[in-house]
Amino acid sequence: MSAKKNDGRRLVAENRKARHEYFVTDDYEAGLELKGTEVKSLRRGQANIAESYASFEDDGSFCLVNAYIPEYQDAGSFFQHEPRRKRRLLLHKSELAKLFQAVTRKGMTIVPLELYFNARGRAKLKIALAEGKKLHDKRETAAKRDWNRQKQRILRDKG
């Protein structure tokens, strides 16, 4: 399965559940610290970020946790990486400070939205500062979506 193309960038993985589970407020583009076999595996379009999250570690680094990038099969066993290892995210200090403050004081969460290669061929992760939705919020969102679909059908049929 090859990666999808999206405005000058190649989309590798997408977390489609995130917008359903969270209210997304701010989003940031972060670089990833990857090994060679991870990059080759990503170029094949193989990754899953659905169950992953970003967190601040004890040593002060900012990491992506539980993202699945499978082993690159063409490389030997010596060069392989662990599929679910922690990967360091690269952001500016000011962005890290904003995220740390929002997570510690406001109780917000940092969720990954998309994993892609930008136009220059660098692997990037779009992360978002988000607040969890309650069950009634999810139902309300679904009801609004259904009503908008119904409205479009009515307008299309009448128009």
mmCIF file of C-alpha atoms in Angstrom:
data_model
loop_
_atom_site.group_PDB
_atom_site.id
_atom_site.type_symbol
_atom_site.label_atom_id
_atom_site.label_comp_id
_atom_site.label_asym_id
_atom_site.label_seq_id
_atom_site.Cartn_x
_atom_site.Cartn_y
_atom_site.Cartn_z
ATOM 1 C CA MET A 1 0.000 0.000 0.000
ATOM 2 C CA SER A 2 1.555 3.269 -1.055
ATOM 3 C CA ALA A 3 1.196 6.606 0.663
ATOM 4 C CA LYS A 4 -1.514 9.084 -0.315
ATOM 5 C CA LYS A 5 -0.611 12.447 -1.868
ATOM 6 C CA ASN A 6 -1.913 15.651 -0.304
ATOM 7 C CA ASP A 7 -0.934 19.238 -1.452
ATOM 8 C CA GLY A 8 2.762 18.702 -2.094
ATOM 9 C CA ARG A 9 3.148 16.314 0.783
ATOM 10 C CA ARG A 10 2.728 12.555 1.063
ATOM 11 C CA LEU A 11 0.382 11.442 3.785
ATOM 12 C CA VAL A 12 1.606 8.251 5.464
ATOM 13 C CA ALA A 13 -0.761 7.829 8.428
ATOM 14 C CA GLU A 14 -3.758 9.658 9.809
ATOM 15 C CA ASN A 15 -5.493 9.530 13.168
ATOM 16 C CA ARG A 16 -9.121 9.788 12.081
ATOM 17 C CA LYS A 17 -10.508 9.078 15.547
ATOM 18 C CA ALA A 18 -8.831 12.126 17.076
ATOM 19 C CA ARG A 19 -11.382 14.675 15.863
ATOM 20 C CA HIS A 20 -14.182 12.421 17.087
ATOM 21 C CA GLU A 21 -12.657 11.862 20.528
ATOM 22 C CA TYR A 22 -11.265 15.366 21.217
ATOM 23 C CA PHE A 23 -11.956 19.082 20.776
ATOM 24 C CA VAL A 24 -8.873 20.169 18.814
ATOM 25 C CA THR A 25 -7.712 23.698 19.644
ATOM 26 C CA ASP A 26 -4.169 24.320 18.322
ATOM 27 C CA ASP A 27 -2.059 22.274 15.965
ATOM 28 C CA TYR A 28 1.709 22.187 15.489
ATOM 29 C CA GLU A 29 4.091 20.626 12.987
ATOM 30 C CA ALA A 30 6.840 18.611 14.669
ATOM 31 C CA GLY A 31 9.867 16.904 13.226
ATOM 32 C CA LEU A 32 10.663 13.303 14.119
ATOM 33 C CA GLU A 33 13.956 11.782 15.163
ATOM 34 C CA LEU A 34 13.966 8.505 13.204
ATOM 35 C CA LYS A 35 16.361 5.703 12.344
ATOM 36 C CA GLY A 36 17.107 4.775 8.719
ATOM 37 C CA THR A 37 14.928 1.685 8.610
ATOM 38 C CA GLU A 38 12.017 3.669 10.073
ATOM 39 C CA VAL A 39 12.232 6.208 7.262
ATOM 40 C CA LYS A 40 12.308 3.458 4.637
ATOM 41 C CA SER A 41 9.302 1.791 6.214
ATOM 42 C CA LEU A 42 7.433 5.117 6.260
ATOM 43 C CA ARG A 43 8.227 5.719 2.599
ATOM 44 C CA ARG A 44 6.422 2.450 1.859
ATOM 45 C CA GLY A 45 3.368 3.986 3.545
ATOM 46 C CA GLN A 46 3.354 1.683 6.541
ATOM 47 C CA ALA A 47 2.541 3.273 9.894
ATOM 48 C CA ASN A 48 -0.211 3.551 12.453
ATOM 49 C CA ILE A 49 -0.637 6.472 14.850
ATOM 50 C CA ALA A 50 -4.218 5.713 15.947
ATOM 51 C CA GLU A 51 -3.323 4.657 19.497
ATOM 52 C CA SER A 52 -0.344 6.943 19.986
ATOM 53 C CA TYR A 53 0.094 10.110 22.037
ATOM 54 C CA ALA A 54 2.790 12.666 22.801
ATOM 55 C CA SER A 55 4.187 13.261 26.268
ATOM 56 C CA PHE A 56 6.945 15.014 28.154
ATOM 57 C CA GLU A 57 9.501 12.612 29.623
ATOM 58 C CA ASP A 58 11.390 12.914 32.923
ATOM 59 C CA ASP A 59 14.610 13.948 31.173
ATOM 60 C CA GLY A 60 12.847 16.948 29.562
ATOM 61 C CA SER A 61 12.438 15.473 26.096
ATOM 62 C CA PHE A 62 9.152 15.479 24.197
ATOM 63 C CA CYS A 63 8.316 12.042 22.734
ATOM 64 C CA LEU A 64 5.795 10.259 20.566
ATOM 65 C CA VAL A 65 4.692 7.130 22.414
ATOM 66 C CA ASN A 66 3.114 3.939 21.030
ATOM 67 C CA ALA A 67 3.270 4.846 17.329
ATOM 68 C CA TYR A 68 3.627 1.725 15.178
ATOM 69 C CA ILE A 69 6.209 1.813 12.395
ATOM 70 C CA PRO A 70 6.815 -1.776 11.241
ATOM 71 C CA GLU A 71 10.260 -3.207 10.634
ATOM 72 C CA TYR A 72 11.763 -2.713 7.188
ATOM 73 C CA GLN A 73 11.836 -6.230 5.741
ATOM 74 C CA ASP A 74 14.625 -5.662 3.192
ATOM 75 C CA ALA A 75 17.174 -4.743 5.878
ATOM 76 C CA GLY A 76 19.044 -7.327 7.910
ATOM 77 C CA SER A 77 18.168 -8.135 11.498
ATOM 78 C CA PHE A 78 21.128 -6.134 12.820
ATOM 79 C CA PHE A 79 19.803 -2.829 11.459
ATOM 80 C CA GLN A 80 16.183 -3.224 12.569
ATOM 81 C CA HIS A 81 14.360 -0.933 14.955
ATOM 82 C CA GLU A 82 11.742 -1.663 17.598
ATOM 83 C CA PRO A 83 8.285 -0.993 16.033
ATOM 84 C CA ARG A 84 6.714 0.734 19.077
ATOM 85 C CA ARG A 85 9.696 2.589 20.545
ATOM 86 C CA LYS A 86 9.518 6.170 21.846
ATOM 87 C CA ARG A 87 10.484 8.683 19.168
ATOM 88 C CA ARG A 88 11.674 12.166 20.058
ATOM 89 C CA LEU A 89 9.674 15.058 18.609
ATOM 90 C CA LEU A 90 11.468 18.200 17.504
ATOM 91 C CA LEU A 91 9.848 21.589 18.198
ATOM 92 C CA HIS A 92 10.987 25.112 19.006
ATOM 93 C CA LYS A 93 11.474 25.942 22.694
ATOM 94 C CA SER A 94 8.599 28.414 22.700
ATOM 95 C CA GLU A 95 6.213 25.822 21.263
ATOM 96 C CA LEU A 96 7.375 23.258 23.815
ATOM 97 C CA ALA A 97 6.766 25.763 26.622
ATOM 98 C CA LYS A 98 3.208 26.452 25.404
ATOM 99 C CA LEU A 99 2.443 22.748 25.155
ATOM 100 C CA PHE A 100 3.938 21.968 28.569
ATOM 101 C CA GLN A 101 1.952 24.766 30.183
ATOM 102 C CA ALA A 102 -1.317 23.661 28.576
ATOM 103 C CA VAL A 103 -0.804 20.027 29.583
ATOM 104 C CA THR A 104 0.200 20.720 33.193
ATOM 105 C CA ARG A 105 -2.103 23.622 34.079
ATOM 106 C CA LYS A 106 -5.160 23.160 31.894
ATOM 107 C CA GLY A 107 -5.169 19.358 31.802
ATOM 108 C CA MET A 108 -5.193 19.140 28.019
ATOM 109 C CA THR A 109 -3.824 16.293 25.886
ATOM 110 C CA ILE A 110 -1.447 16.231 22.931
ATOM 111 C CA VAL A 111 -2.661 13.924 20.154
ATOM 112 C CA PRO A 112 -1.047 13.196 16.780
ATOM 113 C CA LEU A 113 -3.253 13.918 13.764
ATOM 114 C CA GLU A 114 -1.146 13.135 10.678
ATOM 115 C CA LEU A 115 2.210 11.625 9.816
ATOM 116 C CA TYR A 116 3.532 12.757 6.437
ATOM 117 C CA PHE A 117 6.534 13.698 4.319
ATOM 118 C CA ASN A 118 6.697 17.399 3.484
ATOM 119 C CA ALA A 119 7.702 18.787 0.073
ATOM 120 C CA ARG A 120 11.406 18.605 1.020
ATOM 121 C CA GLY A 121 11.123 14.907 1.923
ATOM 122 C CA ARG A 122 11.310 15.295 5.704
ATOM 123 C CA ALA A 123 9.077 13.201 7.960
ATOM 124 C CA LYS A 124 6.737 15.461 9.942
ATOM 125 C CA LEU A 125 4.028 14.861 12.500
ATOM 126 C CA LYS A 126 1.050 17.153 12.881
ATOM 127 C CA ILE A 127 0.163 17.208 16.567
ATOM 128 C CA ALA A 128 -2.725 18.996 18.238
ATOM 129 C CA LEU A 129 -3.488 20.356 21.646
ATOM 130 C CA ALA A 130 -6.854 18.847 22.499
ATOM 131 C CA GLU A 131 -9.439 18.485 25.217
ATOM 132 C CA GLY A 132 -11.379 15.249 25.617
ATOM 133 C CA LYS A 133 -15.034 15.075 24.612
ATOM 134 C CA LYS A 134 -17.717 13.668 26.849
ATOM 135 C CA LEU A 135 -20.296 11.187 25.525
ATOM 136 C CA HIS A 136 -22.990 13.846 25.119
ATOM 137 C CA ASP A 137 -20.575 16.015 23.113
ATOM 138 C CA LYS A 138 -19.912 13.127 20.716
ATOM 139 C CA ARG A 139 -23.652 12.598 20.257
ATOM 140 C CA GLU A 140 -24.178 16.289 19.618
ATOM 141 C CA THR A 141 -21.428 16.324 16.984
ATOM 142 C CA ALA A 142 -22.963 13.302 15.247
ATOM 143 C CA ALA A 143 -26.420 14.915 15.287
ATOM 144 C CA LYS A 144 -25.052 18.131 13.726
ATOM 145 C CA ARG A 145 -23.253 16.136 11.030
ATOM 146 C CA ASP A 146 -26.421 14.184 10.203
ATOM 147 C CA TRP A 147 -28.508 17.362 10.078
ATOM 148 C CA ASN A 148 -26.012 19.031 7.714
ATOM 149 C CA ARG A 149 -26.164 16.001 5.400
ATOM 150 C CA GLN A 150 -29.961 16.111 5.434
ATOM 151 C CA LYS A 151 -29.904 19.851 4.689
ATOM 152 C CA GLN A 152 -27.611 19.286 1.708
ATOM 153 C CA ARG A 153 -29.919 16.580 0.331
ATOM 154 C CA ILE A 154 -32.971 18.820 0.697
ATOM 155 C CA LEU A 155 -31.234 21.751 -0.999
ATOM 156 C CA ARG A 156 -29.953 19.504 -3.797
ATOM 157 C CA ASP A 157 -33.402 18.015 -4.455
ATOM 158 C CA LYS A 158 -35.229 21.382 -4.362
ATOM 159 C CA GLY A 159 -32.606 23.411 -6.191
#
